[in-house]
GROMACS .gro file of N, CA and C in nm:
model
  408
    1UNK      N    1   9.683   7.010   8.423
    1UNK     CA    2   9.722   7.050   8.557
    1UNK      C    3   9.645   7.178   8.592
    2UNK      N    4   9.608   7.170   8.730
    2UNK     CA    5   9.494   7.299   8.762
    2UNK      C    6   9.606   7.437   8.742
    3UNK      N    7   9.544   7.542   8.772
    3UNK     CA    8   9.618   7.663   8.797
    3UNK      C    9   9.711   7.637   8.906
    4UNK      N   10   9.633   7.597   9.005
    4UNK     CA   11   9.700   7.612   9.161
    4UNK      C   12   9.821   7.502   9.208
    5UNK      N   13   9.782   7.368   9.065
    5UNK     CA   14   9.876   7.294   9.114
    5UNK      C   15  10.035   7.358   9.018
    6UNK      N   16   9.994   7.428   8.938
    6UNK     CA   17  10.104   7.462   8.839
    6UNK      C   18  10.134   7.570   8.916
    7UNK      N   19  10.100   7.627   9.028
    7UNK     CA   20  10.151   7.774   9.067
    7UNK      C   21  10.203   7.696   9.198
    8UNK      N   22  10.179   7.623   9.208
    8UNK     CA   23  10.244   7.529   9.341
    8UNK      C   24  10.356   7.460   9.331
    9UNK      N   25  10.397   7.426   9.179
    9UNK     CA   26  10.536   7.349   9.182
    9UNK      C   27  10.644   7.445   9.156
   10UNK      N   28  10.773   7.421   9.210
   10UNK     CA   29  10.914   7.431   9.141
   10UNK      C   30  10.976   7.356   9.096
   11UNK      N   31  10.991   7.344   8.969
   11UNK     CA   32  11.108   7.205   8.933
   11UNK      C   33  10.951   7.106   8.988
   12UNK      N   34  11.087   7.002   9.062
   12UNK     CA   35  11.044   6.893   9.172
   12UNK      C   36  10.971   6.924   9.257
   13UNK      N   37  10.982   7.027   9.364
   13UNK     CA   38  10.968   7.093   9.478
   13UNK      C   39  10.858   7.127   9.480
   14UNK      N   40  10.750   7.166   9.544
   14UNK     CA   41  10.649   7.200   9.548
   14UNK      C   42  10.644   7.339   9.630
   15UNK      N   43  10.582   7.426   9.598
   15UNK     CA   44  10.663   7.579   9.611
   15UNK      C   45  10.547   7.609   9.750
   16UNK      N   46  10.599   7.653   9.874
   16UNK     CA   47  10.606   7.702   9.991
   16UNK      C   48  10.506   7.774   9.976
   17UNK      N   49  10.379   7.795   9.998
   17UNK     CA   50  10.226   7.877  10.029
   17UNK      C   51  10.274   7.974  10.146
   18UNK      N   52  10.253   8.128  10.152
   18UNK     CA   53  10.227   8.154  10.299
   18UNK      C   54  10.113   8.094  10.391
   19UNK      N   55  10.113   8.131  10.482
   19UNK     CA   56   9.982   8.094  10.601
   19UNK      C   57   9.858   8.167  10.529
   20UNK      N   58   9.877   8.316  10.497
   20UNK     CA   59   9.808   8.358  10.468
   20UNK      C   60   9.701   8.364  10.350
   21UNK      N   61   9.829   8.302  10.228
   21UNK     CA   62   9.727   8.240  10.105
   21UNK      C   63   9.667   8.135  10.103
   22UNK      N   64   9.693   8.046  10.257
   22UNK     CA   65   9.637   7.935  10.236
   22UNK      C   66   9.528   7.936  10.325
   23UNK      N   67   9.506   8.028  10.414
   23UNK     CA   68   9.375   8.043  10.470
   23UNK      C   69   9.288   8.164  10.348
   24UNK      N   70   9.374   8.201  10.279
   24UNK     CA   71   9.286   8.254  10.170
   24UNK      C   72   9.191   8.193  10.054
   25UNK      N   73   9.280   8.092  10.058
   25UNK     CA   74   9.233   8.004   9.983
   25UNK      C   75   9.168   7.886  10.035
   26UNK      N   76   9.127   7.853  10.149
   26UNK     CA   77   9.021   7.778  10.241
   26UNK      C   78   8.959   7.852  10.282
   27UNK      N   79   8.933   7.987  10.311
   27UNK     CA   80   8.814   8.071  10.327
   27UNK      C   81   8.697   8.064  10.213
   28UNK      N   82   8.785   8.121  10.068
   28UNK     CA   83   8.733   8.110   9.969
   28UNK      C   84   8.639   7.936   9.894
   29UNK      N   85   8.711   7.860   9.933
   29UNK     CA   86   8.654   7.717   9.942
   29UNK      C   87   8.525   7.693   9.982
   30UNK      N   88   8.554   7.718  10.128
   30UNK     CA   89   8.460   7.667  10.240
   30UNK      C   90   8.319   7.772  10.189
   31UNK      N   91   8.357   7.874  10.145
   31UNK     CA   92   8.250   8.015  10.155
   31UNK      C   93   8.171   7.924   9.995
   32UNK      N   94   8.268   7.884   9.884
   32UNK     CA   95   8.139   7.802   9.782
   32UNK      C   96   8.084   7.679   9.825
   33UNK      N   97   8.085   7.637   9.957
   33UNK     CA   98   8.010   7.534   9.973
   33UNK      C   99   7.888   7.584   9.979
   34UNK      N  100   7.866   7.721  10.044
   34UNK     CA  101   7.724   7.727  10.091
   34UNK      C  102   7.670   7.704  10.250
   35UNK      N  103   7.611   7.694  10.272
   35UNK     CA  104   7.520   7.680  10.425
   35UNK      C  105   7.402   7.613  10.428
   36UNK      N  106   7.407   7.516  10.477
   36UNK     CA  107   7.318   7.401  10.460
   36UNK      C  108   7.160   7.501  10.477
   37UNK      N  109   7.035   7.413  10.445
   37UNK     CA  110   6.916   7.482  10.501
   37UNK      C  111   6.903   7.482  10.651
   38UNK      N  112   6.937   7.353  10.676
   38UNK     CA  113   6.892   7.333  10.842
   38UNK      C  114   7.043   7.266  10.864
   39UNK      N  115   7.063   7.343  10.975
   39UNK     CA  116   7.166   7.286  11.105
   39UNK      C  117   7.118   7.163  11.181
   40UNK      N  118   7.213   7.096  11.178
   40UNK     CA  119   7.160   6.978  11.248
   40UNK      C  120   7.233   6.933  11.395
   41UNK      N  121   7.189   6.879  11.492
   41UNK     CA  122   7.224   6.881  11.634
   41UNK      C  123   7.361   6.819  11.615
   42UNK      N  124   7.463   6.840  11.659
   42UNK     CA  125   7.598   6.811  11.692
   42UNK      C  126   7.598   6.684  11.738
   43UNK      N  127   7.472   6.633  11.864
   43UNK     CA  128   7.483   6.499  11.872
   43UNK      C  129   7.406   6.447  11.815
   44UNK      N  130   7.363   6.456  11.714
   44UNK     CA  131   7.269   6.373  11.652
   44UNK      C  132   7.406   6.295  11.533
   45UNK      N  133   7.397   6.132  11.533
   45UNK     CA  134   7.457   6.060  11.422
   45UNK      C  135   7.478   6.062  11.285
   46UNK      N  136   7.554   6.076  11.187
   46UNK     CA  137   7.566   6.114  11.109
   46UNK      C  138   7.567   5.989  11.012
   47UNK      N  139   7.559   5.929  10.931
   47UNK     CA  140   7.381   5.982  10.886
   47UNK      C  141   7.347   5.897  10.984
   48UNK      N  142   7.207   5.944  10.973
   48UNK     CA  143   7.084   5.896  11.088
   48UNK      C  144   7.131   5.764  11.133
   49UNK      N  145   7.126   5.749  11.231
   49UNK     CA  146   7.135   5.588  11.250
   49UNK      C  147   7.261   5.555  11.292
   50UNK      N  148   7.401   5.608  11.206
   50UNK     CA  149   7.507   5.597  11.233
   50UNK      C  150   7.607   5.618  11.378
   51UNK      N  151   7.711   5.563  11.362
   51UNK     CA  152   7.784   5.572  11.501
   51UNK      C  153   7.858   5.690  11.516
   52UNK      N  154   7.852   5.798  11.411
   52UNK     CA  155   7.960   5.914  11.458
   52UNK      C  156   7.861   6.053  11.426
   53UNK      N  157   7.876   6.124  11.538
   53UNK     CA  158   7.809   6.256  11.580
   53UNK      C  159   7.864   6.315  11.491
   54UNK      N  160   7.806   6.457  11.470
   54UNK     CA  161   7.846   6.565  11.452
   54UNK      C  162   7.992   6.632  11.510
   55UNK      N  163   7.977   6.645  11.659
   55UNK     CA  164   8.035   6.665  11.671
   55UNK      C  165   8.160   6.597  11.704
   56UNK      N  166   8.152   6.471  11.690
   56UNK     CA  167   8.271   6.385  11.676
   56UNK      C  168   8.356   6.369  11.546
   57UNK      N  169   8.260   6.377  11.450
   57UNK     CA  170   8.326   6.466  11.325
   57UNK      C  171   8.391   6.551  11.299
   58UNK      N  172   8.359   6.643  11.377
   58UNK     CA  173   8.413   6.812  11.387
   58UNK      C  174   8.530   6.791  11.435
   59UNK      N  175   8.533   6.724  11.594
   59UNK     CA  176   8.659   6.680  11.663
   59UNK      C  177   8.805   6.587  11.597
   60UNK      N  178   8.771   6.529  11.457
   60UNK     CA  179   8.837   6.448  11.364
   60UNK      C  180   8.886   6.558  11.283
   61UNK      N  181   8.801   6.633  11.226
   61UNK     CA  182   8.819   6.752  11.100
   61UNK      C  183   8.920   6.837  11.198
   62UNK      N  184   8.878   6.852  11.291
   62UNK     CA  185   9.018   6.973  11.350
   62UNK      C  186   9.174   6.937  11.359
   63UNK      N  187   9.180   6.791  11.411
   63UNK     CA  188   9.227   6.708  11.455
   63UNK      C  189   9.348   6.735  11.323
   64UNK      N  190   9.232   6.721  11.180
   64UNK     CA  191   9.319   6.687  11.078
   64UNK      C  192   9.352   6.812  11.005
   65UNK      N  193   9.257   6.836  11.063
   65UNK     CA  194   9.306   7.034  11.047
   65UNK      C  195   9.432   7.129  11.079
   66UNK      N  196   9.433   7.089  11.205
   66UNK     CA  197   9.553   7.104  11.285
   66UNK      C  198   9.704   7.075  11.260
   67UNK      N  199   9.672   6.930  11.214
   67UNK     CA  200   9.806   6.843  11.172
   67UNK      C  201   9.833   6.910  11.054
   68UNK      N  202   9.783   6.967  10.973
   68UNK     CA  203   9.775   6.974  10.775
   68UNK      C  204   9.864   7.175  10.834
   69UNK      N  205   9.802   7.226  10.912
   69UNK     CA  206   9.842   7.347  10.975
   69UNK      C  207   9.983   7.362  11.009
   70UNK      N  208  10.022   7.226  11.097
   70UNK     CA  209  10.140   7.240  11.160
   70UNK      C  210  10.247   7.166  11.064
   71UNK      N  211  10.176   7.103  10.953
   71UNK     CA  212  10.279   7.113  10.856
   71UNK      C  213  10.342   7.192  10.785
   72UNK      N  214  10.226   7.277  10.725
   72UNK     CA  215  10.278   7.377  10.648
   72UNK      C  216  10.350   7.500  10.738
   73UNK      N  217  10.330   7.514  10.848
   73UNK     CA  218  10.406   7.598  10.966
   73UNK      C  219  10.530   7.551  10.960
   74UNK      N  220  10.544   7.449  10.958
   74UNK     CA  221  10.701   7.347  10.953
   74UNK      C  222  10.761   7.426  10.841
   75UNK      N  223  10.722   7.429  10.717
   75UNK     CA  224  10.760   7.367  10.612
   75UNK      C  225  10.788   7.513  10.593
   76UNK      N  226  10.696   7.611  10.595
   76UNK     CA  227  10.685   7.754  10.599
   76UNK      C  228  10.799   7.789  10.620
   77UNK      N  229  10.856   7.770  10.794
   77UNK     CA  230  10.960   7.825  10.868
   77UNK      C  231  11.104   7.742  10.831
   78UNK      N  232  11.110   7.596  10.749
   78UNK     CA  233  11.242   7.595  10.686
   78UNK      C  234  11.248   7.657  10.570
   79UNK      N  235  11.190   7.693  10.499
   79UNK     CA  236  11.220   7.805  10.366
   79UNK      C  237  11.279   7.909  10.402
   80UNK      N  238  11.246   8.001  10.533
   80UNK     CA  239  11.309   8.070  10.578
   80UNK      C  240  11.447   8.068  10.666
   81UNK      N  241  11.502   7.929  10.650
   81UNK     CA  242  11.584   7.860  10.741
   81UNK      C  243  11.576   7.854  10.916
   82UNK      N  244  11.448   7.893  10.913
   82UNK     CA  245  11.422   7.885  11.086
   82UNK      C  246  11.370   7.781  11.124
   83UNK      N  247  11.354   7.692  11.064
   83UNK     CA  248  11.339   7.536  11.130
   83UNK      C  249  11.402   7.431  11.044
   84UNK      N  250  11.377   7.292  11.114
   84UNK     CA  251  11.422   7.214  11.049
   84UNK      C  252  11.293   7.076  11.015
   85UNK      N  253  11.247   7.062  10.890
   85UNK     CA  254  11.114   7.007  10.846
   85UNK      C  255  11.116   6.921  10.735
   86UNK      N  256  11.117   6.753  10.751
   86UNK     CA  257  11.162   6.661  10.662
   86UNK      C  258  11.042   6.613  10.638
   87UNK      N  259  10.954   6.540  10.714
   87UNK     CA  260  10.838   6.506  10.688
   87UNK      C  261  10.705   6.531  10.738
   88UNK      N  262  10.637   6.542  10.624
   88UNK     CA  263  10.506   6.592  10.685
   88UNK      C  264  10.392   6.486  10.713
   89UNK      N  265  10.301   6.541  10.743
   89UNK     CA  266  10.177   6.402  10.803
   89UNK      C  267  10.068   6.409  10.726
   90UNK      N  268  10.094   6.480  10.559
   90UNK     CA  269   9.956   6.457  10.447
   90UNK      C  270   9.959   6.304  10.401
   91UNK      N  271   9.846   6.278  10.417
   91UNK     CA  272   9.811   6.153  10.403
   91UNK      C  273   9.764   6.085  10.475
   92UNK      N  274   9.783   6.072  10.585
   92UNK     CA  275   9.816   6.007  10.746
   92UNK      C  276   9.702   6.083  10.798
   93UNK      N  277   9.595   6.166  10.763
   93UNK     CA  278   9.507   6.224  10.834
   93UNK      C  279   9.403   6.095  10.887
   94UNK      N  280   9.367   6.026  10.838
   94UNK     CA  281   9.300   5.930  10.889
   94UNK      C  282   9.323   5.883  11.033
   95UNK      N  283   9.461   5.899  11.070
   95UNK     CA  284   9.492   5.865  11.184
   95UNK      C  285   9.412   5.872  11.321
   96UNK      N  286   9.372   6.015  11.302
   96UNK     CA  287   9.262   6.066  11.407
   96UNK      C  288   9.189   5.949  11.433
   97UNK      N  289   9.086   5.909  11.380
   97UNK     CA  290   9.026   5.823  11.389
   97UNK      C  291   9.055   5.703  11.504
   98UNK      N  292   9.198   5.672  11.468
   98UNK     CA  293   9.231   5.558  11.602
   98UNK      C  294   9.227   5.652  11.708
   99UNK      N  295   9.285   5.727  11.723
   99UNK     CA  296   9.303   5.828  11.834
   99UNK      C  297   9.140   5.844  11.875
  100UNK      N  298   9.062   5.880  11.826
  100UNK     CA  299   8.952   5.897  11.858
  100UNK      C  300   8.839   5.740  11.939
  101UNK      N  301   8.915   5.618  11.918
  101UNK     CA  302   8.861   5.527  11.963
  101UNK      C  303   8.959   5.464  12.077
  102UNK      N  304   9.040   5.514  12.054
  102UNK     CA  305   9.143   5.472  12.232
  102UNK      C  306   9.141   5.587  12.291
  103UNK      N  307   9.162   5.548  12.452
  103UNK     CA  308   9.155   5.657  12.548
  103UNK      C  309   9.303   5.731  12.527
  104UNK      N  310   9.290   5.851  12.604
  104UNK     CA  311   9.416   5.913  12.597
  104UNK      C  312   9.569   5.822  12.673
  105UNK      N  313   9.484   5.760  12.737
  105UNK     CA  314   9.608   5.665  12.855
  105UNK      C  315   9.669   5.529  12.778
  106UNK      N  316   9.576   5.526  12.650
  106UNK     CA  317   9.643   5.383  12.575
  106UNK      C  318   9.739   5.374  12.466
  107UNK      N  319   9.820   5.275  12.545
  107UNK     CA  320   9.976   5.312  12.407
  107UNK      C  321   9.933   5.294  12.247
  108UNK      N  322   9.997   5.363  12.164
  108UNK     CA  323   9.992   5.372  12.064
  108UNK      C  324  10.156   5.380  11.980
  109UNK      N  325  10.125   5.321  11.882
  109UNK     CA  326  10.280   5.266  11.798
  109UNK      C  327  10.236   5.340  11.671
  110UNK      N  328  10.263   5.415  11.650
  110UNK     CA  329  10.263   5.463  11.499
  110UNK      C  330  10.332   5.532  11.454
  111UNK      N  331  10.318   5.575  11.315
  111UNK     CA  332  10.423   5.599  11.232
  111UNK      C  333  10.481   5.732  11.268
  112UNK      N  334  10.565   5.805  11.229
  112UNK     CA  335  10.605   5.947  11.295
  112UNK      C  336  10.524   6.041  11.185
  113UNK      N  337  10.459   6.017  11.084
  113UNK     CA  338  10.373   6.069  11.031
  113UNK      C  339  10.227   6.089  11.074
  114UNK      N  340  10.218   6.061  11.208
  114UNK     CA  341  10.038   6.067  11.248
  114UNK      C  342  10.015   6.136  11.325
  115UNK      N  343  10.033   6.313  11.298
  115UNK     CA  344  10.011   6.412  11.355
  115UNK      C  345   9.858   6.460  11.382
  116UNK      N  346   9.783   6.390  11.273
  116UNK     CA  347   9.640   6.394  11.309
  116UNK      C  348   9.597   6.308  11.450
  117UNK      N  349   9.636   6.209  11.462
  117UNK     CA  350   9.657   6.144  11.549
  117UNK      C  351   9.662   6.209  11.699
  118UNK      N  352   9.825   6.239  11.698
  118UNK     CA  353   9.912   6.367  11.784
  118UNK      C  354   9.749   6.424  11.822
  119UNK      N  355   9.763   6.573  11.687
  119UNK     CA  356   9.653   6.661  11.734
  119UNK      C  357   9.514   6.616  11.824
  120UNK      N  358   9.434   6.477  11.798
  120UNK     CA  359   9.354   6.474  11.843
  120UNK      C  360   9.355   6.402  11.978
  121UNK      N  361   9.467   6.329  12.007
  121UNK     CA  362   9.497   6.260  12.146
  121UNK      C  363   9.539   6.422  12.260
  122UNK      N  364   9.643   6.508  12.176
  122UNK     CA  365   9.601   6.629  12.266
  122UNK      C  366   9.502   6.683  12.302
  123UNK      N  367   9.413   6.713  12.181
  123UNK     CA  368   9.288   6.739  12.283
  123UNK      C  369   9.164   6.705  12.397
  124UNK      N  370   9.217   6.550  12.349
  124UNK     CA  371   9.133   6.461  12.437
  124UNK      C  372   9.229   6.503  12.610
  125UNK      N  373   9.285   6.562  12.609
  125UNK     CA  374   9.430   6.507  12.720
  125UNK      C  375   9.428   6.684  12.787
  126UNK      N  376   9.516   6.769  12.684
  126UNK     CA  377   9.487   6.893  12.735
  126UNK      C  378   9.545   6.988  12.666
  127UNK      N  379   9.479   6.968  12.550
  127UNK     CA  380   9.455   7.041  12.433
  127UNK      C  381   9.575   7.141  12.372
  128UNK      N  382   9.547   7.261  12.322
  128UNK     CA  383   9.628   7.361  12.295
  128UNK      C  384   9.765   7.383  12.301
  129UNK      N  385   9.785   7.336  12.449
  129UNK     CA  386   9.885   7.321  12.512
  129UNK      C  387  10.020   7.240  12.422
  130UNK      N  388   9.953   7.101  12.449
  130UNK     CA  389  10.002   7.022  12.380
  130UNK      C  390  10.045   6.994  12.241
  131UNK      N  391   9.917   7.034  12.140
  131UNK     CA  392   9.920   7.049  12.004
  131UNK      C  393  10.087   7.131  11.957
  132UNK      N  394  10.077   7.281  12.077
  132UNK     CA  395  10.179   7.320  12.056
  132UNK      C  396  10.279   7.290  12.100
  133UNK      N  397  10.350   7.213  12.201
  133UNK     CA  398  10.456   7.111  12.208
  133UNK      C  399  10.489   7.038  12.067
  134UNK      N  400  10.401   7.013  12.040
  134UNK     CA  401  10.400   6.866  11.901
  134UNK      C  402  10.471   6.969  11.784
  135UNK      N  403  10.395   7.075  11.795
  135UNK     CA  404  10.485   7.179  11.704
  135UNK      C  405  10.596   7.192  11.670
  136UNK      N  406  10.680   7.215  11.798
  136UNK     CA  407  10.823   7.193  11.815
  136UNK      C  408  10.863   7.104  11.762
   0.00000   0.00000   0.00000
């Protein structure tokens, strides 16, 4: 078991991260990837040839970014008994994806776990705003 997953459990429970160690610990991540040599155009297809941009990528990664965010915000604020937070939407990040191929105006049936989903139909729609409704 890694360090982080053994400093992450209680018992059963999986022990409550602040906000802050966990952007500490995705700063630190992201910073050993490195920086590519060359930047490549946002609309250019990924890989060459392919059907998804750059920046339609980016728009998925936030999407699932967002959702993974407003979980642990959930989850954060019932430890402290200021909310109330049963299930979260890890796993379910894929969701985006449908969201990303229907318009904002087309019904969708899914699970109450597809906050990636949520996140990225808000921004197609009107963004920020919304994400933070979904919060609630």
């Amino acid at each position: 078991m890694s360090e982080w997953a053994r400093r992450a459990r209680v018992g059963n429970a999986v022990r409550v991260t602040t906000p802050h160690d966990l952007d500490d610990r995705l700063r630190a991540e992201l910073a050993a990837l490195g920086a590519p040599d060359q930047r490549r155009d946002l609309g250019e297809p990924l890989p060459d040839g392919g059907p998804l941009t750059g920046a339609q990528a980016l728009a998925l990664f936030d999407a699932q970014l967002t959702s993974r965010l407003l979980d642990l915000a959930g989850r954060w604020l019932s430890g402290f008994g200021e909310g109330y937070f049963t299930v979260e939407s890890a796993g379910h990040e894929g969701d985006a994806a449908v969201a990303a191929a229907l318009r904002p105006t087309d019904p969708a049936l899914l699970h109450a776990r597809s906050g990636a989903f949520y996140c990225l139909r808000a921004a197609q729609a009107d963004g920020a705003r919304q994400v933070r409704a979904g919060g609630l």
